[in-house]
Structures are given as structure tokens and as C-alpha cells.
PDB file of C-alpha atoms in Angstrom:
ATOM      1  CA  MET Q   1      -6.241  -2.414  -7.633  1.00  0.00           C
ATOM      2  CA  ARG Q   2      -7.194  -5.698  -6.252  1.00  0.00           C
ATOM      3  CA  THR Q   3     -11.213  -5.077  -5.810  1.00  0.00           C
ATOM      4  CA  ARG Q   4     -13.015  -7.657  -3.056  1.00  0.00           C
ATOM      5  CA  PHE Q   5     -16.883  -8.694  -2.931  1.00  0.00           C
ATOM      6  CA  LEU Q   6     -17.377 -11.305  -1.042  1.00  0.00           C
ATOM      7  CA  GLU Q   7     -15.341 -14.547  -0.894  1.00  0.00           C
ATOM      8  CA  PHE Q   8     -14.074 -12.767  -4.998  1.00  0.00           C
ATOM      9  CA  ILE Q   9     -10.811 -10.468  -6.158  1.00  0.00           C
ATOM     10  CA  VAL Q  10     -10.599  -9.372  -8.806  1.00  0.00           C
ATOM     11  CA  ASP Q  11      -7.095  -8.430  -9.857  1.00  0.00           C
ATOM     12  CA  SER Q  12      -6.602  -5.038 -12.437  1.00  0.00           C
ATOM     13  CA  ASP Q  13      -2.893  -6.072 -12.717  1.00  0.00           C
ATOM     14  CA  THR Q  14      -2.650  -9.373 -13.331  1.00  0.00           C
ATOM     15  CA  ARG Q  15      -6.225  -9.301 -14.894  1.00  0.00           C
ATOM     16  CA  GLN Q  16      -7.469 -11.997 -12.804  1.00  0.00           C
ATOM     17  CA  LEU Q  17     -10.627 -13.292 -11.190  1.00  0.00           C
ATOM     18  CA  LEU Q  18     -10.317 -15.174  -8.075  1.00  0.00           C
ATOM     19  CA  ARG Q  19     -12.497 -16.851  -5.684  1.00  0.00           C
ATOM     20  CA  ASP Q  20     -11.349 -18.016  -2.020  1.00  0.00           C
ATOM     21  CA  GLY Q  21      -7.626 -17.136  -3.843  1.00  0.00           C
ATOM     22  CA  THR Q  22      -8.945 -20.318  -6.994  1.00  0.00           C
ATOM     23  CA  GLU Q  23      -8.831 -18.101 -10.460  1.00  0.00           C
ATOM     24  CA  ILE Q  24     -12.301 -18.432 -12.428  1.00  0.00           C
ATOM     25  CA  HIS Q  25     -11.593 -17.547 -16.101  1.00  0.00           C
ATOM     26  CA  LEU Q  26     -12.766 -15.054 -17.607  1.00  0.00           C
ATOM     27  CA  SER Q  27     -13.279 -13.875 -21.055  1.00  0.00           C
ATOM     28  CA  PRO Q  28     -10.876 -10.849 -21.815  1.00  0.00           C
ATOM     29  CA  LYS Q  29     -14.193  -8.312 -22.625  1.00  0.00           C
ATOM     30  CA  ALA Q  30     -16.144  -9.878 -19.666  1.00  0.00           C
ATOM     31  CA  PHE Q  31     -12.762  -9.267 -17.250  1.00  0.00           C
ATOM     32  CA  ASP Q  32     -13.320  -5.475 -19.118  1.00  0.00           C
ATOM     33  CA  LEU Q  33     -16.838  -5.513 -18.577  1.00  0.00           C
ATOM     34  CA  LEU Q  34     -16.528  -6.595 -14.397  1.00  0.00           C
ATOM     35  CA  PHE Q  35     -13.967  -4.397 -13.827  1.00  0.00           C
ATOM     36  CA  VAL Q  36     -15.752  -1.690 -15.688  1.00  0.00           C
ATOM     37  CA  LEU Q  37     -19.074  -1.680 -13.333  1.00  0.00           C
ATOM     38  CA  LEU Q  38     -16.421  -1.994 -10.041  1.00  0.00           C
ATOM     39  CA  ALA Q  39     -14.790   0.923 -11.216  1.00  0.00           C
ATOM     40  CA  GLU Q  40     -18.240   3.196 -11.186  1.00  0.00           C
ATOM     41  CA  ARG Q  41     -19.918   1.437  -8.760  1.00  0.00           C
ATOM     42  CA  PRO Q  42     -22.442   1.803  -7.859  1.00  0.00           C
ATOM     43  CA  ASN Q  43     -23.277   4.080 -10.474  1.00  0.00           C
ATOM     44  CA  VAL Q  44     -25.719   3.303 -13.271  1.00  0.00           C
ATOM     45  CA  VAL Q  45     -23.262   2.194 -16.608  1.00  0.00           C
ATOM     46  CA  ARG Q  46     -25.042   3.590 -19.247  1.00  0.00           C
ATOM     47  CA  LYS Q  47     -24.749   0.660 -22.390  1.00  0.00           C
ATOM     48  CA  GLU Q  48     -23.728   2.685 -24.750  1.00  0.00           C
ATOM     49  CA  ASP Q  49     -20.709   4.028 -22.212  1.00  0.00           C
ATOM     50  CA  LEU Q  50     -19.750  -0.119 -22.093  1.00  0.00           C
ATOM     51  CA  LEU Q  51     -20.045  -0.746 -25.861  1.00  0.00           C
ATOM     52  CA  ARG Q  52     -17.782   1.897 -25.912  1.00  0.00           C
ATOM     53  CA  GLN Q  53     -15.168   1.697 -23.555  1.00  0.00           C
ATOM     54  CA  ILE Q  54     -14.780  -2.856 -23.547  1.00  0.00           C
ATOM     55  CA  TRP Q  55     -14.852  -2.453 -27.605  1.00  0.00           C
ATOM     56  CA  PRO Q  56     -13.331   1.138 -28.794  1.00  0.00           C
ATOM     57  CA  THR Q  57     -12.416   0.606 -31.746  1.00  0.00           C
ATOM     58  CA  SER Q  58     -15.233  -1.810 -33.457  1.00  0.00           C
ATOM     59  CA  PHE Q  59     -18.359  -1.329 -33.833  1.00  0.00           C
ATOM     60  CA  VAL Q  60     -20.856  -4.170 -32.019  1.00  0.00           C
ATOM     61  CA  ALA Q  61     -24.789  -4.986 -31.579  1.00  0.00           C
ATOM     62  CA  GLU Q  62     -25.752  -4.540 -27.972  1.00  0.00           C
ATOM     63  CA  ALA Q  63     -26.223  -8.292 -27.670  1.00  0.00           C
ATOM     64  CA  ASN Q  64     -22.733  -8.930 -27.453  1.00  0.00           C
ATOM     65  CA  LEU Q  65     -23.232  -7.145 -24.648  1.00  0.00           C
ATOM     66  CA  ASN Q  66     -26.029  -9.232 -23.044  1.00  0.00           C
ATOM     67  CA  VAL Q  67     -23.407 -12.481 -23.479  1.00  0.00           C
ATOM     68  CA  LEU Q  68     -20.935 -11.016 -21.176  1.00  0.00           C
ATOM     69  CA  ILE Q  69     -23.274 -10.225 -18.599  1.00  0.00           C
ATOM     70  CA  GLY Q  70     -24.416 -13.592 -18.650  1.00  0.00           C
ATOM     71  CA  GLU Q  71     -20.670 -14.709 -18.669  1.00  0.00           C
ATOM     72  CA  VAL Q  72     -19.928 -12.735 -15.937  1.00  0.00           C
ATOM     73  CA  ARG Q  73     -23.074 -13.615 -13.490  1.00  0.00           C
ATOM     74  CA  ARG Q  74     -22.375 -17.452 -14.355  1.00  0.00           C
ATOM     75  CA  ALA Q  75     -18.492 -16.056 -13.268  1.00  0.00           C
ATOM     76  CA  ILE Q  76     -20.041 -14.881 -10.142  1.00  0.00           C
ATOM     77  CA  SER Q  77     -22.833 -16.768  -9.086  1.00  0.00           C
ATOM     78  CA  ASP Q  78     -25.080 -14.109  -9.666  1.00  0.00           C
ATOM     79  CA  ASN Q  79     -28.889 -14.164 -10.848  1.00  0.00           C
ATOM     80  CA  ALA Q  80     -30.389 -12.124 -12.723  1.00  0.00           C
ATOM     81  CA  GLN Q  81     -33.858 -12.275 -11.142  1.00  0.00           C
ATOM     82  CA  ASN Q  82     -32.056 -11.868  -7.754  1.00  0.00           C
ATOM     83  CA  PRO Q  83     -28.873 -10.368  -8.316  1.00  0.00           C
ATOM     84  CA  ARG Q  84     -26.350  -9.738  -5.534  1.00  0.00           C
ATOM     85  CA  PHE Q  85     -23.842  -7.651  -6.980  1.00  0.00           C
ATOM     86  CA  ILE Q  86     -24.730  -7.328 -11.128  1.00  0.00           C
ATOM     87  CA  ARG Q  87     -27.800  -5.235 -11.495  1.00  0.00           C
ATOM     88  CA  THR Q  88     -29.744  -4.408 -14.520  1.00  0.00           C
ATOM     89  CA  VAL Q  89     -31.648  -0.671 -15.217  1.00  0.00           C
ATOM     90  CA  HIS Q  90     -33.508  -1.452 -17.888  1.00  0.00           C
ATOM     91  CA  GLY Q  91     -33.370   0.377 -21.046  1.00  0.00           C
ATOM     92  CA  VAL Q  92     -30.108   2.161 -19.299  1.00  0.00           C
ATOM     93  CA  GLY Q  93     -27.525   0.229 -18.201  1.00  0.00           C
ATOM     94  CA  TYR Q  94     -26.276  -2.782 -15.423  1.00  0.00           C
ATOM     95  CA  ALA Q  95     -24.530  -1.241 -11.572  1.00  0.00           C
ATOM     96  CA  PHE Q  96     -22.502  -2.592  -9.621  1.00  0.00           C
ATOM     97  CA  HIS Q  97     -24.601  -3.032  -6.003  1.00  0.00           C
ATOM     98  CA  GLY Q  98     -23.115  -5.578  -4.115  1.00  0.00           C
ATOM     99  CA  THR Q  99     -20.251  -3.946  -1.282  1.00  0.00           C
ATOM    100  CA  ALA Q 100     -17.123  -4.784  -2.100  1.00  0.00           C
ATOM    101  CA  THR Q 101     -13.326  -3.043  -0.767  1.00  0.00           C
ATOM    102  CA  ASP Q 102     -10.734  -2.033  -2.962  1.00  0.00           C
ATOM    103  CA  ILE Q 103      -7.771  -3.283  -0.721  1.00  0.00           C
ATOM    104  CA  GLU Q 104      -5.098  -0.769  -1.769  1.00  0.00           C
ATOM    105  CA  SER Q 105      -7.426   1.148  -0.314  1.00  0.00           C
ATOM    106  CA  THR Q 106      -7.719  -0.300   3.471  1.00  0.00           C
ATOM    107  CA  LEU Q 107      -3.968  -1.843   3.617  1.00  0.00           C
ATOM    108  CA  ALA Q 108      -3.224   2.272   3.236  1.00  0.00           C
ATOM    109  CA  ALA Q 109      -4.674   3.369   5.802  1.00  0.00           C
ATOM    110  CA  GLU Q 110      -3.244   0.528   7.838  1.00  0.00           C
ATOM    111  CA  ARG Q 111      -0.056   1.935   7.476  1.00  0.00           C
ATOM    112  CA  GLU Q 112      -1.071   5.517   8.024  1.00  0.00           C
ATOM    113  CA  GLU Q 113      -2.158   3.638  11.915  1.00  0.00           C
ATOM    114  CA  GLN Q 114       1.289   1.769  11.536  1.00  0.00           C
ATOM    115  CA  THR Q 115       4.408   3.648  13.490  1.00  0.00           C
ATOM    116  CA  CYS Q 116       5.991   5.731  11.163  1.00  0.00           C
ATOM    117  CA  CYS Q 117       9.920   6.535  11.402  1.00  0.00           C
ATOM    118  CA  TRP Q 118      12.680   7.179   9.462  1.00  0.00           C
ATOM    119  CA  LEU Q 119      16.111   8.320  10.156  1.00  0.00           C
ATOM    120  CA  ILE Q 120      17.933  11.220   9.035  1.00  0.00           C
ATOM    121  CA  GLY Q 121      21.717  11.280   7.521  1.00  0.00           C
ATOM    122  CA  SER Q 122      24.087  14.080   6.505  1.00  0.00           C
ATOM    123  CA  ASN Q 123      22.740  13.757   2.788  1.00  0.00           C
ATOM    124  CA  ARG Q 124      19.246  11.536   2.767  1.00  0.00           C
ATOM    125  CA  ASN Q 125      16.756   9.979   4.604  1.00  0.00           C
ATOM    126  CA  PHE Q 126      15.734   6.135   5.698  1.00  0.00           C
ATOM    127  CA  VAL Q 127      12.277   5.537   5.669  1.00  0.00           C
ATOM    128  CA  LEU Q 128      11.730   2.423   8.725  1.00  0.00           C
ATOM    129  CA  SER Q 129       9.357  -0.165   8.042  1.00  0.00           C
ATOM    130  CA  GLU Q 130       7.155  -2.472  10.146  1.00  0.00           C
ATOM    131  CA  GLY Q 131       9.690  -4.989  11.400  1.00  0.00           C
ATOM    132  CA  ASP Q 132      13.988  -5.409  11.740  1.00  0.00           C
ATOM    133  CA  ASN Q 133      15.440  -2.311   9.656  1.00  0.00           C
ATOM    134  CA  ILE Q 134      19.322  -3.501   9.193  1.00  0.00           C
ATOM    135  CA  ILE Q 135      21.768  -0.716   8.759  1.00  0.00           C
ATOM    136  CA  GLY Q 136      25.451  -1.669   7.153  1.00  0.00           C
ATOM    137  CA  ARG Q 137      27.565  -1.532   3.971  1.00  0.00           C
ATOM    138  CA  ASP Q 138      25.678  -4.234   2.507  1.00  0.00           C
ATOM    139  CA  PRO Q 139      23.597  -2.371  -0.276  1.00  0.00           C
ATOM    140  CA  SER Q 140      20.941  -4.954   0.903  1.00  0.00           C
ATOM    141  CA  CYS Q 141      21.083  -3.571   3.681  1.00  0.00           C
ATOM    142  CA  SER Q 142      17.120  -1.202   4.434  1.00  0.00           C
ATOM    143  CA  VAL Q 143      19.908   0.768   5.726  1.00  0.00           C
ATOM    144  CA  TRP Q 144      23.156   1.260   3.452  1.00  0.00           C
ATOM    145  CA  LEU Q 145      25.394   3.222   4.264  1.00  0.00           C
ATOM    146  CA  ASP Q 146      28.535   3.730   1.978  1.00  0.00           C
ATOM    147  CA  ASP Q 147      31.338   3.190   4.612  1.00  0.00           C
ATOM    148  CA  PRO Q 148      34.480   1.718   4.348  1.00  0.00           C
ATOM    149  CA  ASP Q 149      34.017   1.951   8.922  1.00  0.00           C
ATOM    150  CA  VAL Q 150      30.921   0.798   8.679  1.00  0.00           C
ATOM    151  CA  SER Q 151      30.195  -3.393   9.048  1.00  0.00           C
ATOM    152  CA  ARG Q 152      28.472  -4.872   6.114  1.00  0.00           C
ATOM    153  CA  ARG Q 153      25.284  -5.292   9.197  1.00  0.00           C
ATOM    154  CA  HIS Q 154      26.626  -3.042  11.235  1.00  0.00           C
ATOM    155  CA  ALA Q 155      22.996  -2.451  13.783  1.00  0.00           C
ATOM    156  CA  ARG Q 156      19.060  -3.344  13.596  1.00  0.00           C
ATOM    157  CA  ILE Q 157      16.305  -1.228  14.679  1.00  0.00           C
ATOM    158  CA  ARG Q 158      13.150  -2.931  15.152  1.00  0.00           C
ATOM    159  CA  ILE Q 159       9.946  -1.487  14.813  1.00  0.00           C
ATOM    160  CA  ASP Q 160       6.708  -2.566  16.502  1.00  0.00           C
ATOM    161  CA  SER Q 161       4.097  -0.545  15.483  1.00  0.00           C
ATOM    162  CA  ALA Q 162       1.539  -2.878  17.705  1.00  0.00           C
ATOM    163  CA  ASN Q 163       3.270  -1.869  21.064  1.00  0.00           C
ATOM    164  CA  ARG Q 164       4.685   1.676  19.797  1.00  0.00           C
ATOM    165  CA  SER Q 165       8.307   0.598  19.995  1.00  0.00           C
ATOM    166  CA  ALA Q 166      11.455   1.343  18.414  1.00  0.00           C
ATOM    167  CA  VAL Q 167      14.853  -0.913  19.909  1.00  0.00           C
ATOM    168  CA  LEU Q 168      18.128  -0.321  18.576  1.00  0.00           C
ATOM    169  CA  ASP Q 169      20.735  -2.827  18.778  1.00  0.00           C
ATOM    170  CA  ASP Q 170      24.207  -3.979  17.505  1.00  0.00           C
ATOM    171  CA  LEU Q 171      24.744  -6.644  15.126  1.00  0.00           C
ATOM    172  CA  GLY Q 172      28.744  -7.035  16.193  1.00  0.00           C
ATOM    173  CA  SER Q 173      29.769  -4.393  14.684  1.00  0.00           C
ATOM    174  CA  THR Q 174      33.911  -3.486  14.387  1.00  0.00           C
ATOM    175  CA  ASN Q 175      33.303  -0.035  14.932  1.00  0.00           C
ATOM    176  CA  GLY Q 176      30.208  -0.012  17.499  1.00  0.00           C
ATOM    177  CA  THR Q 177      27.434   1.652  17.906  1.00  0.00           C
ATOM    178  CA  LEU Q 178      26.871   4.505  20.023  1.00  0.00           C
ATOM    179  CA  LEU Q 179      23.318   6.017  21.306  1.00  0.00           C
ATOM    180  CA  GLY Q 180      24.081   9.617  22.323  1.00  0.00           C
ATOM    181  CA  ARG Q 181      27.184   8.741  23.610  1.00  0.00           C
ATOM    182  CA  SER Q 182      26.403   5.263  24.581  1.00  0.00           C
ATOM    183  CA  ARG Q 183      27.424   2.002  23.181  1.00  0.00           C
ATOM    184  CA  VAL Q 184      25.093  -0.127  23.255  1.00  0.00           C
ATOM    185  CA  LYS Q 185      25.503  -3.216  24.266  1.00  0.00           C
ATOM    186  CA  ALA Q 186      22.233  -5.129  24.286  1.00  0.00           C
ATOM    187  CA  GLN Q 187      18.087  -4.074  22.792  1.00  0.00           C
ATOM    188  CA  THR Q 188      17.919  -0.460  23.624  1.00  0.00           C
ATOM    189  CA  PRO Q 189      14.361   1.536  23.497  1.00  0.00           C
ATOM    190  CA  LEU Q 190      14.759   4.603  20.822  1.00  0.00           C
ATOM    191  CA  ALA Q 191      12.908   7.881  21.536  1.00  0.00           C
ATOM    192  CA  ASP Q 192      12.208  10.461  18.700  1.00  0.00           C
ATOM    193  CA  GLY Q 193      15.133  12.740  18.299  1.00  0.00           C
ATOM    194  CA  ASP Q 194      17.323  10.384  19.486  1.00  0.00           C
ATOM    195  CA  GLU Q 195      21.481  10.541  17.866  1.00  0.00           C
ATOM    196  CA  ILE Q 196      22.691   6.891  16.236  1.00  0.00           C
ATOM    197  CA  ARG Q 197      26.261   6.794  15.299  1.00  0.00           C
ATOM    198  CA  VAL Q 198      26.853   4.004  13.273  1.00  0.00           C
ATOM    199  CA  GLY Q 199      30.929   3.590  13.186  1.00  0.00           C
ATOM    200  CA  PRO Q 200      31.567   7.224  12.423  1.00  0.00           C
ATOM    201  CA  VAL Q 201      28.182   7.975  10.406  1.00  0.00           C
ATOM    202  CA  LEU Q 202      25.174   9.898  12.761  1.00  0.00           C
ATOM    203  CA  LEU Q 203      21.913   9.899  12.012  1.00  0.00           C
ATOM    204  CA  LYS Q 204      19.340  10.726  14.179  1.00  0.00           C
ATOM    205  CA  PHE Q 205      15.764   8.986  14.423  1.00  0.00           C
ATOM    206  CA  ARG Q 206      12.697  10.605  14.474  1.00  0.00           C
ATOM    207  CA  ASP Q 207       9.423   8.702  15.613  1.00  0.00           C
ATOM    208  CA  GLY Q 208       6.113  10.480  13.695  1.00  0.00           C
ATOM    209  CA  THR Q 209       4.160   9.044  15.833  1.00  0.00           C
ATOM    210  CA  ASP Q 210       5.728  11.320  19.034  1.00  0.00           C
ATOM    211  CA  GLU Q 211       3.539  14.720  19.785  1.00  0.00           C
ATOM    212  CA  PRO Q 212       4.956  16.904  16.938  1.00  0.00           C
ATOM    213  CA  GLN Q 213       7.391  19.872  18.133  1.00  0.00           C
ATOM    214  CA  LYS Q 214       6.416  22.681  18.127  1.00  0.00           C
ATOM    215  CA  THR Q 215       7.446  25.299  15.334  1.00  0.00           C
ATOM    216  CA  ARG Q 216      10.281  28.402  17.440  1.00  0.00           C
ATOM    217  CA  ARG Q 217       9.444  31.427  16.827  1.00  0.00           C
ATOM    218  CA  ILE Q 218      12.471  33.126  15.136  1.00  0.00           C
ATOM    219  CA  ARG Q 219      12.842  37.008  17.186  1.00  0.00           C
ATOM    220  CA  ARG Q 220      13.914  39.211  15.313  1.00  0.00           C
ATOM    221  CA  LYS Q 221      15.879  42.369  16.666  1.00  0.00           C
ATOM    222  CA  ALA Q 222      13.793  45.549  16.324  1.00  0.00           C
ATOM    223  CA  ARG Q 223      15.139  48.134  14.338  1.00  0.00           C
TER     224      ARG Q 223
END
């Protein structure tokens, strides 16, 4: 998880504190303290809970916690008398009260707004990413089709979320690419439900941003 507050980023995976992209040194325990406060924000974390989480197998004096708080405040240019980030709740504990954003959550929301497209094959589906999606026999292709009649780099589907478009073009394949019954000779727009034949392989294009199809009612014979 990566969390941003003003010019700072805390990366829990790499255990780094960054300020405008430059790493700021924190001792391991000080990093643990900052991470806990961010994870629990804006709630107050009691001193005894911080001691238990940061030193789970040792008994330490409260003074050690005060030292870590001081180290974290120096690293993020915070001030105990006029705090921007870490608030002291006297006799209770500490709380992170600055504005912070989990970057992964923001990215996930952005992805949800992007065009969600995929290809349906006979035995598996392929999710299409933003930008170029290469279809071919080469295992490095986004859409890998393990068929000897498919060229190594056979065709391409380009997804453009900003313009809500998807286009298909052939990459000079040996056996050609068909959209419906027409051979693809130039970039061709795709629509939800289009059938694409890559050599002998049939794929159906689905665009999740289109209006969903209504569920067809099954007509049952009266008994």
C-alpha cells in the first residue's frame, strides 16, 4: 500500500518514506509507528496499543515511544506545538489528522472509469488493457493463441478509454484477420458483440461500457 500526504509518500511494500521522490531515512520502528498511525487515521491509537504493535515480543518503557514520535515528526517536518500530521492526545495516545490518500484506491477508481473490454474464446477469456493489445502465437502477446495457423504477432486491438473506442487492425499476418465476414485491411472500429477470426481462431469482442443487454426471458411450454 502507498499512502500520500502532501509532498510525502509512505510505501509499506518497500518500507520507504519519500518526499517529492527522495527517500527520507526512518528507523524500522519509526516506520512501523508512522504506518500504524496512517492505517488507523483519523482514529486515536492508544499508547498501549502502539507499544504492543511496535514491540510485540518485548516490554519497553513509554519513553521509547516518545523517542519514535520525535523521529517521525522530524522526518515529516511536523511540530508538536502546531502539528500538521500527528496529533497528541494527552494521556491517551496519538492520531494522524492530516489529509492522506491511499494511492492504490485512487488508481483502482480510475481503472473502473476506463473502458473495460475483453475477448471471449472457446476455452478462455482475455481482458484487454488500455493501449495496444497484441494478439498472436508469441507467448509474450497480450492475447496468446497457441495455434500454428496464427502468426506470432497476428493482430492488434487498441483500447482508448478517453475516446471510449476500440479498434482492430491486422499486423501483416499470414492467414489474415476477419471482422465478421470482412477481411481487416486497416484500423477498424469494434463494437460490443463483434466476432473476430484470427486465422482459424474465433473470438468475440465484449465492451463492458456499452449498455448491458437485457436478460432474455425463457419461454416455457405450458403443461
